[in-house]
Short mmCIF file of C-alpha atoms in Angstrom, two decimals:
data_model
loop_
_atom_site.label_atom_id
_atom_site.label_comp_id
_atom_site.label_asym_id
_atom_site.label_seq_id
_atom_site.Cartn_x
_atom_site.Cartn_y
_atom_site.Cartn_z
CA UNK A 1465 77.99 117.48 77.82
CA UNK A 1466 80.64 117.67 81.01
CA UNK A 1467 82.90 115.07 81.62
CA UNK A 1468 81.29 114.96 85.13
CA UNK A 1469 77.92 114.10 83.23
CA UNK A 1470 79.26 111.41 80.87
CA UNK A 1471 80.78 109.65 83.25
CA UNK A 1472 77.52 109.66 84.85
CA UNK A 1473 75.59 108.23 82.14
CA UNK A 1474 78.46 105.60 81.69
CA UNK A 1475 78.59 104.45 85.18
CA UNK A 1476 74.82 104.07 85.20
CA UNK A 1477 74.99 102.05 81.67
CA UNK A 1478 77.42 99.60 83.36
CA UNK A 1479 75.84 98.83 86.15
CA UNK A 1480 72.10 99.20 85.15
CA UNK A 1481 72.33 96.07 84.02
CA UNK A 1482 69.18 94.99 85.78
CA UNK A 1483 67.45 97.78 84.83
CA UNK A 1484 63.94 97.94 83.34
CA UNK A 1485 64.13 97.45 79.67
CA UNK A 1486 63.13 101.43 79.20
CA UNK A 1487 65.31 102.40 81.68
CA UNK A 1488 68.21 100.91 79.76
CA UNK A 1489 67.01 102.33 76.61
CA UNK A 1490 67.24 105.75 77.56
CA UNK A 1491 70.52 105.14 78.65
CA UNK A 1492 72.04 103.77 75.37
CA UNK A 1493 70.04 106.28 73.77
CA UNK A 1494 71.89 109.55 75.18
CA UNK A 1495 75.21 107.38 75.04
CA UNK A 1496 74.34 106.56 71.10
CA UNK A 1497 74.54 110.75 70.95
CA UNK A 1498 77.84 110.68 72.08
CA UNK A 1499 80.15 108.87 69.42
CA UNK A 1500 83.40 106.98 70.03
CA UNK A 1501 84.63 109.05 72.92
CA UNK A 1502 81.60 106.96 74.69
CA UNK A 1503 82.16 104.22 73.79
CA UNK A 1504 85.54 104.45 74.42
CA UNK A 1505 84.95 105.48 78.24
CA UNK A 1506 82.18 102.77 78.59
CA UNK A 1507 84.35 99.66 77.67
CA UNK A 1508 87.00 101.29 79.94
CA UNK A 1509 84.67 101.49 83.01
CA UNK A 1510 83.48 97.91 82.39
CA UNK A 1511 87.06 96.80 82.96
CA UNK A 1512 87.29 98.76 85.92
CA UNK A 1513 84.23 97.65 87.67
CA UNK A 1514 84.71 93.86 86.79
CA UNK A 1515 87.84 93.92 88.04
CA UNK A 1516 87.25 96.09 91.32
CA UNK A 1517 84.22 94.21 92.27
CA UNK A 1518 86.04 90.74 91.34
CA UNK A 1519 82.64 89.12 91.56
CA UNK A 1520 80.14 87.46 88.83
CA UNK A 1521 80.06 90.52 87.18
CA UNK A 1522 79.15 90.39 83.98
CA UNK A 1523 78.42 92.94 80.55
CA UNK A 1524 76.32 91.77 77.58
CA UNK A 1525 76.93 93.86 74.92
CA UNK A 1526 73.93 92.66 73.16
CA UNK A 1527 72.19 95.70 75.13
CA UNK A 1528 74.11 97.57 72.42
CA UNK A 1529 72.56 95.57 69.39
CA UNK A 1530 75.93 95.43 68.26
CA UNK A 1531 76.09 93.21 65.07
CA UNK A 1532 78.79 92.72 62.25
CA UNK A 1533 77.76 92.16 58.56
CA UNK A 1534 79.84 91.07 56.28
CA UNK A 1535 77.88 89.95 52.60
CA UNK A 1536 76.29 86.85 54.36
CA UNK A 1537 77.79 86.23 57.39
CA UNK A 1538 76.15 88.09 60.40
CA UNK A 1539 78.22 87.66 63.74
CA UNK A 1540 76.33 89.28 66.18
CA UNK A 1541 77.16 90.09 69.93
CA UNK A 1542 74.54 86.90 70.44
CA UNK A 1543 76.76 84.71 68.96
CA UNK A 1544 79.81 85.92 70.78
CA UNK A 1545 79.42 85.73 74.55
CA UNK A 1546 81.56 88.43 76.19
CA UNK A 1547 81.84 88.60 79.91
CA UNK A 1548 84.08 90.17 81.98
CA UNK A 1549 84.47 87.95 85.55
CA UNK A 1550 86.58 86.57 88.70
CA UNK A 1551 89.45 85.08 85.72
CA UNK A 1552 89.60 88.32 83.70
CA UNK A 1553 92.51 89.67 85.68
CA UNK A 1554 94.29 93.09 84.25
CA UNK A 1555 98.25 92.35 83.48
CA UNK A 1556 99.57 94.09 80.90
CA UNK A 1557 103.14 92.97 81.76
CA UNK A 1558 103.32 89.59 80.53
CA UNK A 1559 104.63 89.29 77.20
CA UNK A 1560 103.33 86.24 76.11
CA UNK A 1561 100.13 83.89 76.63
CA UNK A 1562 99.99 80.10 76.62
CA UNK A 1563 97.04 78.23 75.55
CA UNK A 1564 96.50 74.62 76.64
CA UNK A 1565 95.05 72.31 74.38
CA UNK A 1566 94.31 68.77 74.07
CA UNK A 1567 92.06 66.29 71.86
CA UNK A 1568 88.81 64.68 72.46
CA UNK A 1569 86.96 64.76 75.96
CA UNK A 1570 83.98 62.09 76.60
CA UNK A 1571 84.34 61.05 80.13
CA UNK A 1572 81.30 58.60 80.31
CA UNK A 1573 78.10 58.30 78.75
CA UNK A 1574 74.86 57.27 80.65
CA UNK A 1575 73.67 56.35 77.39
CA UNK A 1576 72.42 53.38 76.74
CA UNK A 1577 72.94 52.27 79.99
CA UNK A 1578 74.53 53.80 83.22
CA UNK A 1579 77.26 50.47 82.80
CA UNK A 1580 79.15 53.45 80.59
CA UNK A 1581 79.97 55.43 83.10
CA UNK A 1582 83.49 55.93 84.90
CA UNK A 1583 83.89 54.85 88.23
CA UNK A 1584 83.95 57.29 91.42
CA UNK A 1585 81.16 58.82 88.95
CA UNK A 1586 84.11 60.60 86.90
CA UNK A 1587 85.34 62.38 90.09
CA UNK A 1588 88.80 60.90 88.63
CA UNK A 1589 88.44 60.97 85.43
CA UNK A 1590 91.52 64.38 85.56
CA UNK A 1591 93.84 63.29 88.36
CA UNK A 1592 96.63 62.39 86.73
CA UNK A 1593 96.89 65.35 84.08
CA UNK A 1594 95.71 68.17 85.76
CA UNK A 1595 98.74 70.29 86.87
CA UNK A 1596 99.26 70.17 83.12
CA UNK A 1597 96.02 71.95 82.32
CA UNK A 1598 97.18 75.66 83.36
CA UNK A 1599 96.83 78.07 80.75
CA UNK A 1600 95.61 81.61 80.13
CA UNK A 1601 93.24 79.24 77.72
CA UNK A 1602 92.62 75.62 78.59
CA UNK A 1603 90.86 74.17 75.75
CA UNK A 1604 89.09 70.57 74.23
CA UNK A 1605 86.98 69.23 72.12
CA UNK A 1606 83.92 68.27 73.72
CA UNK A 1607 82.72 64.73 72.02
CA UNK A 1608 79.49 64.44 73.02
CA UNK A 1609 76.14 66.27 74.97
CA UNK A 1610 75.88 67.17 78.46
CA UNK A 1611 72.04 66.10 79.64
CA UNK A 1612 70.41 63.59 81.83
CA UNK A 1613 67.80 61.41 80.41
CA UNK A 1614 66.16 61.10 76.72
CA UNK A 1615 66.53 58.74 73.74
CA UNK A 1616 69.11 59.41 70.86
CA UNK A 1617 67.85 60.92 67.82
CA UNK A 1618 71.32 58.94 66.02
CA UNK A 1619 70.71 55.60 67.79
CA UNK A 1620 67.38 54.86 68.13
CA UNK A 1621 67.96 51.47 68.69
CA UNK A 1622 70.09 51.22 71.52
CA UNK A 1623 71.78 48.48 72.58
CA UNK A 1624 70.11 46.49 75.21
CA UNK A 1625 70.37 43.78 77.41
CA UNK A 1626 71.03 40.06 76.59
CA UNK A 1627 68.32 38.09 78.54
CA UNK A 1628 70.21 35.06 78.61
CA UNK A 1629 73.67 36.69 79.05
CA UNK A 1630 72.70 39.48 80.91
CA UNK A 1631 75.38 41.74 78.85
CA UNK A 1632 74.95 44.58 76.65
CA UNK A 1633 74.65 43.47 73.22
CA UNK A 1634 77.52 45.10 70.65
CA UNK A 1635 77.10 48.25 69.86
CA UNK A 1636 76.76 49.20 65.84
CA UNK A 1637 76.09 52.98 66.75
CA UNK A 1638 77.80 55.75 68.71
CA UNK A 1639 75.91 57.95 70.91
CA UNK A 1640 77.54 60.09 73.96
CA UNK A 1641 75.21 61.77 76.88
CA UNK A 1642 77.25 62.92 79.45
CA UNK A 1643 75.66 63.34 82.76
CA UNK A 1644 75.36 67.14 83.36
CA UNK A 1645 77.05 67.17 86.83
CA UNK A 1646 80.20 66.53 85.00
CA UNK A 1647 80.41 69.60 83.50
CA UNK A 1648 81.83 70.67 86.86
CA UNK A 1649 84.47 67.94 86.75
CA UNK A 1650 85.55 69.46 82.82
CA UNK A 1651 85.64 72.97 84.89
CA UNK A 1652 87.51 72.41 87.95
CA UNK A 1653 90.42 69.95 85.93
CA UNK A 1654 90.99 73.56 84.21
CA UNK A 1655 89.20 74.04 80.64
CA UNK A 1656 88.15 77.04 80.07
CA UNK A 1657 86.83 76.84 76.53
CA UNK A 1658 85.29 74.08 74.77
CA UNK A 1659 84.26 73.85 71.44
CA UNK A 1660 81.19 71.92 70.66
CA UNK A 1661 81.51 71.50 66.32
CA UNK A 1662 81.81 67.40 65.90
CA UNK A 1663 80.03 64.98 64.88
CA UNK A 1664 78.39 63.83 68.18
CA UNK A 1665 76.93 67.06 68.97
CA UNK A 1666 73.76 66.16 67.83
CA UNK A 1667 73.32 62.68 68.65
CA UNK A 1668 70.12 64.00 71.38
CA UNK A 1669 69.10 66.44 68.67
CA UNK A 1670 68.38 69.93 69.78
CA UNK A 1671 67.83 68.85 73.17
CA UNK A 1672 71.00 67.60 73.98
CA UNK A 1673 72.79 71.15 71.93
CA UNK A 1674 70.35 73.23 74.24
CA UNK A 1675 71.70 71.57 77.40
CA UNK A 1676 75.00 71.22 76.65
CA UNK A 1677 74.83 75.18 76.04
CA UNK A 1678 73.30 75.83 79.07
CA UNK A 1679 74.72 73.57 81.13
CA UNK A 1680 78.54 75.12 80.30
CA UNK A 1681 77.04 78.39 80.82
CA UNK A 1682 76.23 77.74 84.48
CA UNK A 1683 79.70 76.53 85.01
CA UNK A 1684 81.32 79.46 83.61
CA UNK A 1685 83.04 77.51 80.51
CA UNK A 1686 82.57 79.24 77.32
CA UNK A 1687 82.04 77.18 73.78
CA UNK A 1688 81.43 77.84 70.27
CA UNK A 1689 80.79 75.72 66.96
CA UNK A 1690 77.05 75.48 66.83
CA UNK A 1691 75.02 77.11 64.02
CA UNK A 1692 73.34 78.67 67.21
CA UNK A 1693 76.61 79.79 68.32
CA UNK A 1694 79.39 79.58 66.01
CA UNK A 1695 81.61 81.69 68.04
CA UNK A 1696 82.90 83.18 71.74
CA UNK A 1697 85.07 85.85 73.16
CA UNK A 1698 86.45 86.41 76.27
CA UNK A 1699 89.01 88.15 78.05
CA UNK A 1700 91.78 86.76 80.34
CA UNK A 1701 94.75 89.05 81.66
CA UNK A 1702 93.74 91.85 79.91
CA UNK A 1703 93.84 90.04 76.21
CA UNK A 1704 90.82 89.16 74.52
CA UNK A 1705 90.46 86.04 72.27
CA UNK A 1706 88.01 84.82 70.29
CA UNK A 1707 87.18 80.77 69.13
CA UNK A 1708 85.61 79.80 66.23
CA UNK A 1709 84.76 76.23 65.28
CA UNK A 1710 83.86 74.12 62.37
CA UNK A 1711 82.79 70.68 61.40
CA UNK A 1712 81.30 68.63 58.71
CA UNK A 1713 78.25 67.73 60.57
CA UNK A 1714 74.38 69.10 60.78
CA UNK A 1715 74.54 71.69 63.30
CA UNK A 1716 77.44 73.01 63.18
CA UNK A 1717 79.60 75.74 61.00
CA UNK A 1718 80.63 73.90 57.87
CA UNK A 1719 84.37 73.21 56.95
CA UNK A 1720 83.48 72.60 53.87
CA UNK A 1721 82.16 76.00 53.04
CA UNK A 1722 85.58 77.79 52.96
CA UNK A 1723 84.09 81.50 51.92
CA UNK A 1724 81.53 81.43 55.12
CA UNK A 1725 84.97 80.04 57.47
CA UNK A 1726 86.72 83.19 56.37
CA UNK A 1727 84.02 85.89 56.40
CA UNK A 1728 83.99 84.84 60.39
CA UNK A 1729 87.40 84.28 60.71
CA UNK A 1730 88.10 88.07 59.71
CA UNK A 1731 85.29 89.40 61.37
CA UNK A 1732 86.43 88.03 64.64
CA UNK A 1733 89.62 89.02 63.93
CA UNK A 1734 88.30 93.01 64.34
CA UNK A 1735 87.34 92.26 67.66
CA UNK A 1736 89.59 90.49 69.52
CA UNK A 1737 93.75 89.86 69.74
CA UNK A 1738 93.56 86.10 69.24
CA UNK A 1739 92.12 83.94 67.55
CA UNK A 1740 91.53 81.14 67.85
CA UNK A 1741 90.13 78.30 65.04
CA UNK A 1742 89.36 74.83 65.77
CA UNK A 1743 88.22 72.05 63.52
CA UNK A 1744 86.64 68.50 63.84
CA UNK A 1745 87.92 66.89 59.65
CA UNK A 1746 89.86 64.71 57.99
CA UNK A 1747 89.46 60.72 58.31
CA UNK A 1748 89.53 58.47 61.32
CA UNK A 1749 91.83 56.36 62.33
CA UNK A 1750 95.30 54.76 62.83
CA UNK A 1751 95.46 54.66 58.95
CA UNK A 1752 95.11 57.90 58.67
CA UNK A 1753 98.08 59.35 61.07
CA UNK A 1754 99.20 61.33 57.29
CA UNK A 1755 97.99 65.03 56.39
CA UNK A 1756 96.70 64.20 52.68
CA UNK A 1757 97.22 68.06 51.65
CA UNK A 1758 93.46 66.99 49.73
CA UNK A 1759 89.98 66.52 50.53
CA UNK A 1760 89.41 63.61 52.78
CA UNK A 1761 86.70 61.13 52.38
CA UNK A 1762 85.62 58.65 55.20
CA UNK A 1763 82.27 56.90 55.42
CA UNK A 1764 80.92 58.44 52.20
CA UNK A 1765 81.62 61.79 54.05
CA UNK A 1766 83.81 64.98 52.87
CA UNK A 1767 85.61 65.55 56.08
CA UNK A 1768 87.56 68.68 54.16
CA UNK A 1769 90.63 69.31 53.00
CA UNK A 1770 92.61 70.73 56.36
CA UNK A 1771 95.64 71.49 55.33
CA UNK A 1772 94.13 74.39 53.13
CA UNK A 1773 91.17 75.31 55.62
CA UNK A 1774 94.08 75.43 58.11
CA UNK A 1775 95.97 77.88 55.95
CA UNK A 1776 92.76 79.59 54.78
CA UNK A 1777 92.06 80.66 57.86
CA UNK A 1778 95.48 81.85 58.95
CA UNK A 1779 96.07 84.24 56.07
CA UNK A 1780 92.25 85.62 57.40
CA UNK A 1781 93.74 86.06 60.79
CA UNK A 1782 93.42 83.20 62.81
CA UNK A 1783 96.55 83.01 65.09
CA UNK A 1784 95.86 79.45 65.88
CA UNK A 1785 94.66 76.25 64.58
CA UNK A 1786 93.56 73.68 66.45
CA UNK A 1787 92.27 69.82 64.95
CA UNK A 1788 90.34 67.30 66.04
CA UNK A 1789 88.26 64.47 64.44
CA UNK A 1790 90.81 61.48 62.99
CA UNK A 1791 90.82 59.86 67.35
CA UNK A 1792 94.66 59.93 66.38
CA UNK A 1793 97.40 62.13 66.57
CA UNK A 1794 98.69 63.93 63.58
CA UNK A 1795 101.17 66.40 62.82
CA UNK A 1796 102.14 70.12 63.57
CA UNK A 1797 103.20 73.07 61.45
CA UNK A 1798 104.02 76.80 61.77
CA UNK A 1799 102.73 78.86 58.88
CA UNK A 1800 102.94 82.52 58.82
CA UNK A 1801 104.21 82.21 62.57
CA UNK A 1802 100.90 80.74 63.58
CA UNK A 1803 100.63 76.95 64.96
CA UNK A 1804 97.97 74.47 63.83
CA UNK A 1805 97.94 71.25 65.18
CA UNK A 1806 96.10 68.79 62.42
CA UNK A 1807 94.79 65.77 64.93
CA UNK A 1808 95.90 66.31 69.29
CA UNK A 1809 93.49 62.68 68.87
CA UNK A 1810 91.48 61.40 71.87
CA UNK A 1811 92.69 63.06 75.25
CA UNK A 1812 90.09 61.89 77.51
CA UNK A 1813 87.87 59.06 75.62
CA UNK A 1814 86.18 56.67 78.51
CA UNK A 1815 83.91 53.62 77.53
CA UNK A 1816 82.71 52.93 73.95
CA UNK A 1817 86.04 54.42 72.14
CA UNK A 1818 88.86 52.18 70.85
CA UNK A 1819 91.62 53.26 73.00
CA UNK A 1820 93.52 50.59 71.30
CA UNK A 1821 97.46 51.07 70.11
CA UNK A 1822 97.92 55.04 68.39
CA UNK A 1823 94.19 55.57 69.22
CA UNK A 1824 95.32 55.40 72.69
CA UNK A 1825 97.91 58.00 73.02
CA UNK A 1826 97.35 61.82 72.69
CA UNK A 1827 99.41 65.02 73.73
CA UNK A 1828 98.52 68.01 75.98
CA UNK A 1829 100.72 70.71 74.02
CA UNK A 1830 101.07 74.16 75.73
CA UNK A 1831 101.85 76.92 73.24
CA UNK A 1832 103.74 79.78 74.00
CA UNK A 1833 102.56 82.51 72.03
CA UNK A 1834 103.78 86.76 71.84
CA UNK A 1835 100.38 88.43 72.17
CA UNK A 1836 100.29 89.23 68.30
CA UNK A 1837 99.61 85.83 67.74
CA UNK A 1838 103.02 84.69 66.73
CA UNK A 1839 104.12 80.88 67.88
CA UNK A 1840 107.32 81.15 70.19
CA UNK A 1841 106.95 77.40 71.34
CA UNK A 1842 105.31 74.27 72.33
CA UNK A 1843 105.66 72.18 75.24
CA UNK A 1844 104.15 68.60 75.31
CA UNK A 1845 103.13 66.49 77.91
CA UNK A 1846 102.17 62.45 76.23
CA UNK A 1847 99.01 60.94 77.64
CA UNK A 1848 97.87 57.04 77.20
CA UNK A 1849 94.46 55.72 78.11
CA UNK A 1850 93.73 52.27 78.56
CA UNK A 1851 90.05 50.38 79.33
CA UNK A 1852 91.42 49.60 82.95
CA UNK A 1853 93.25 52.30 84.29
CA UNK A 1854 92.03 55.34 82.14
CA UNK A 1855 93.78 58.65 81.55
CA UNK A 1856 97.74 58.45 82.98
CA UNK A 1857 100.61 60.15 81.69
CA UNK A 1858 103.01 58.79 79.43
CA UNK A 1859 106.57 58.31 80.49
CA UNK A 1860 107.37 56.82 77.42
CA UNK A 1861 106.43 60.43 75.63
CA UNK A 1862 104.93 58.47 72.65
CA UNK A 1863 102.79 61.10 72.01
CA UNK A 1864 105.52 63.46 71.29
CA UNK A 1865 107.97 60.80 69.56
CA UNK A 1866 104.49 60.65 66.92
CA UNK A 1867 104.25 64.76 66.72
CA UNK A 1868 107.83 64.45 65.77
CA UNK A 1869 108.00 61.66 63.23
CA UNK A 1870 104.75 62.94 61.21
CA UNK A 1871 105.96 66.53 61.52
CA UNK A 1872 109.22 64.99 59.74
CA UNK A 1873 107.24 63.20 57.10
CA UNK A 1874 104.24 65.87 56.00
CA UNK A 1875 106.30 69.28 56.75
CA UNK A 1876 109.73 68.35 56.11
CA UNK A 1877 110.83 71.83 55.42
CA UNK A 1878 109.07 73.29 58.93
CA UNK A 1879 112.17 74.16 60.17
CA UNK A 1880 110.36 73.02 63.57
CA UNK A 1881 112.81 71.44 66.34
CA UNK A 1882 111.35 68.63 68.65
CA UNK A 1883 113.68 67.92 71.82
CA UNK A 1884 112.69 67.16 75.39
CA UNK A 1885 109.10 66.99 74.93
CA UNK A 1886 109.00 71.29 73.68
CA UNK A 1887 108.32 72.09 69.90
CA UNK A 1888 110.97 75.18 68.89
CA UNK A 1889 112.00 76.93 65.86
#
């Protein structure tokens, strides 16, 4: 075939998009004759025209029935959402990328009652932090379901009202439904990627995972950590990164099944320059600041051992570990030039949480990374949240004074530096 007549049949793959279902087929078909050198050109051209149209633009290479087996694990172009948009601009000159991430993000609950909610209706609930959350990746833990009405399949009995008080009686059980108009909020304070593996992801049972999913979807935020989407990729400035998350909970991509975490970790590595790994382990609370090196227990439940999943995963190929799940912050490590951060805590926690004393402070760390993967540096910006005020930074940079003093204690022999509020080697 010409040049002139594969470019042809690779224009009209790209943007036949919309195409009748045989239309497309015949399509892929001749471009299936064609090997790599398709292929190739293809990817190239969706680049291009994402970038020249600088619209909504988007490719789904499921069209492709692209899928990647390895012995169990299947990580199919389903799983991992690629699209190519208005933030996927082309620089190749930049020699390193900085992702942005932070701890746990609940920013009011209508559940049980609309008294849980934020005031201004959340419109607030970022003001004070967000010229901190710029990043080629801006990412969270989100701690909860986006959807609007429906009982808890964790709580069924709710709180409710005190006749004779007229006050919510105390709650014994923890359920999070975020309305879904503050998904927008999340999206315009900056995050980009979410990931969705904790342990109130399925307090609304599959209805509140199915909204939450399609909810971030409309806004453009991409998430991973479900069983029905254990990973995303994306690309931003012309490098391409891929999250994968994992949590001890129903629902979500186990951190206690090691072998399964690695069989995805390496598979994603093949497709993507960075990767990124976040967790929701390890026991909860301000008695549990320390990094066992062991399996944790809290509640009667194995929240892992993340010092090894953490390490696991690195020598697999995951350039960055990130950890949430203790509501405190813990402490940071390079290994094999990679950076994990073991707890960044709650970042943005309103209502039913115990903001109370370390629960109550949290970082926003920035790494600095070379596009390999390898850490360069950190800079940290402390947060506090009290009942009253809410999310404000820290000028007392306790967040950072507890990064440092744990670091001290668990990793000794890090070699890490921590001076005005940036993490060096």
């Amino acid at each position: 075939m010409s040049k002139i007549s594969l470019l042809s049949f690779i224009i009209a793959s790209v943007l036949c998009q919309s195409c009748s279902a045989e239309t497309q087929n015949a399509i892929s078909q001749q471009l299936s004759t064609l090997g790599d050198t398709a292929s190739t050109y293809k990817n190239n051209a969706v680049s291009y025209f994402a970038n020249k149209f600088n619209d909504d633009f988007e490719y789904n290479p499921t069209h492709d029935n692209n899928t990647i087996v390895s012995d169990e694990v299947v990580i199919s172009d389903d799983d991992l959402w690629v699209s190519y948009g208005e933030n996927d601009e082309i620089n190749t000159h930049d020699e390193f990328v900085n992702i942005v991430a932070v701890g746990d993000i609940m920013i009011g609950s209508s559940f049980p009652n609309v008294g849980f909610l934020p005031p201004n209706d959340g419109r607030d609930s970022f003001k004070y932090v967000k010229p901190y959350l710029k990043g080629d990746v801006v990412f969270g833990n989100l701690e909860g379901v986006l959807l609007d009405e429906g009982n808890s399949t964790k709580c069924p009995n709710a709180p409710t009202i005190d006749p004779e008080t007229g006050q919510s009686k105390p709650m014994t059980c923890y359920a999070f439904r975020m309305p879904t108009r503050y998904a927008k909020i999340i999206k315009d304070a900056g995050f980009n990627v979410l990931s969705l593996a904790n342990n109130h992801t399925g307090d609304f049972g599959d209805i509140g995972r199915n909204s939450t999913k399609a909810t971030l979807a409309d806004v453009g935020i991409y998430y991973a950590g479900l069983l029905s989407k254990p990973a995303t990729t994306f690309t931003k400035n012309g490098v391409k990164y891929g999250m994968v998350a994992f949590a001890p909970n129903i629902g979500t991509l186990s951190i206690n099944d090691l072998e399964t975490a690695k069989k995805y970790v390496k598979e994603l590595d093949k497709k993507v320059d960075i990767v990124i790994v976040s967790f929701h382990g390890g026991a909860e609370g301000a008695e549990h600041t320390r990094v066992p090196k062991t399996t944790e227990m809290y509640l009667n439940e194995n929240r892992g051992d993340v010092y090894k999943f953490s390490h696991s995963l690195i020598d697999m190929g995951a350039d960055i570990v990130i950890g949430h799940g203790p509501n405190i912050t813990r402490a940071v490590e390079v290994y094999q030039d990679r950076f994990i951060a073991y707890s960044l805590g709650n970042f943005n926690t309103y209502g039913a949480f115990n903001v109370r004393g370390l629960n109550g402070i949290a970082p926003i760390i920035n790494v600095t990374m070379q596009k390999d993967g390898k850490f360069v540096s950190a800079d940290v910006v402390s947060i506090y949240q009290t009942k009253e005020h809410g999310l404000r930074i820290d000028k007392q940079n306790r967040a950072f004074g507890e990064l440092k003093r744990l670091t001290e204690l668990d990793f000794p022999n890090s070699g890490l530096k921590f001076s005005n509020n940036k993490i060096t080697r």
